Amino acid sequence: MKVAFTSQGNSLDSQFDERFGRAMYFIIYDTDTNETKVLENMAGVESAHGAGISAAKKLVDAKVDALVTGNCGPNAFYVLSENNIKIYLSNAKTVKEAIEEFKNKKLEIASSPTKGGHWR
Amino acid sequence: MTIAIASGKGGTGKTTIATNLAIVASEKYDSVTLLDCDVEEPNSHIFINGKKIKEEVVNVRIPEVDESLCTECGACSNFCQYNAIVSLKGKPVVFKEMCHSCGGCTLVCQPKAIHEVDHRIGLINFYKSGKINLIEGLLDIGSPLSPPLIGAVKGYESKDTLNIIDAPPGTSCPVIEAIRDADYLILVTEPTPFGLNDLILAVEVSRKLNKKFSVAINRVGSGDDRVHKYCKKENIPIILEIPDDRRIAELYSNGKIILENLPEYKKCFEEVLEKIGTVIQNGQ
Ligand code: SF4
Ligand code: SF4
């Protein structure tokens, strides 16, 4: 299973990023092989509009099965859930910590978006 | 000439000031246009009490994809700066509320699989009360697209009379849309720490937009003097002070206009108009 974690840096020791669309990196962790891969999210960070949608598209394209982040707006939530990507919420400090939480099944699945969209 | 009444947050008395100003102005000018751009919760009509003469539906144009023609090339998604049309596993998906109706995706789609359809976002109501034309935008519930609706309301700004804009609260996109063409801004606030905080944000926006502006303080006497001190330090004129008078609060909650019921305040509003007129004329 491939799980994406929102991160402020490109390593496991980086700060976990509670934002989804504007997170600088996604660290993709494979629970079967224990391998990690880094996905940049520059487009999302720089886009003035729809950062959540563009980030969600990125994860769909990367074929991940789940996302661990702090917040997820309605549009991104829609894209992710339509594509069967499960969304887990965490407020861990580092990516490593969030991965541990995930492995130990400490995280809850988000059943609805966590905040309103832009223009609200 | 267009005067916009704005405030960093809701409930500071923006509508009170906009409507009273419109009434004073209607005694002085041949006609006044009051544009209620607080489209999520337009309240001016409660105070102006005009007769509704017309309504108009406001639509935006959004793309619709004909899947039988779409080759899943992704050109539309690559083009759209707003991520309003996005290829998901090849299939373009439209996010209506992100779309800025630029028409670009329709143009770049080679197989002509995209056409534009109307998407209703709200209404404009037209009221008339004596010399006041009240033009009110009313956003459909659940629609997040207030900037285009505000733009449509502003389309009815009159060229040769005085326009007063009741702007939405806050400092984000809808407010910018409402105030960006105004000749003068009145920023309404309250003499409290929260009031000051929101005022500072509103001042920043006004300065960025390069606007002439002044501050109106509502419920003077109910809080402290931080707002007064801040304005003094920043050299911002205070154009109007409305005291914390129980009678005003009562009038407001009954949907009544201050100056018709408490004539002693009428002079203050007349002075506001005069001062703004001078400022705009002198370009200072
Ligand atoms: S009309 Fe413009 S903003 Fe709307 S989806 Fe097409 S390209 Fe994007
Ligand atoms: S540009 Fe046209 S053909 Fe290409 S993906 Fe978009 S809708 Fe389909």
Coordinates of C-alpha atoms and ligand atoms in Angstrom, one line a residue, chain B residues 65 70-76 92 109 111 113-114, ligand 2:
Chain B
V65 CA -17.2 18.3 -21.7
C70 CA -13.1 14.0 -25.7
T71 CA -9.8 12.3 -26.6
E72 CA -8.5 12.7 -23.1
C73 CA -5.5 14.7 -24.4
G74 CA -5.3 16.8 -21.2
A75 CA -4.9 20.1 -23.1
C76 CA -7.7 21.8 -21.2
P92 CA -11.5 16.1 -17.6
C109 CA -9.7 21.8 -27.1
P111 CA -11.8 18.0 -31.0
A113 CA -15.4 18.6 -27.0
I114 CA -16.0 21.5 -24.7
Ligands
SF4_2 S1 -8.8 19.4 -24.4 FE1 -10.8 18.5 -25.1 S2 -10.2 16.6 -25.8 FE2 -8.5 17.2 -24.6 S3 -9.0 16.4 -22.6 FE3 -9.8 18.4 -22.6 S4 -11.9 18.1 -23.3 FE4 -10.8 16.2 -23.8

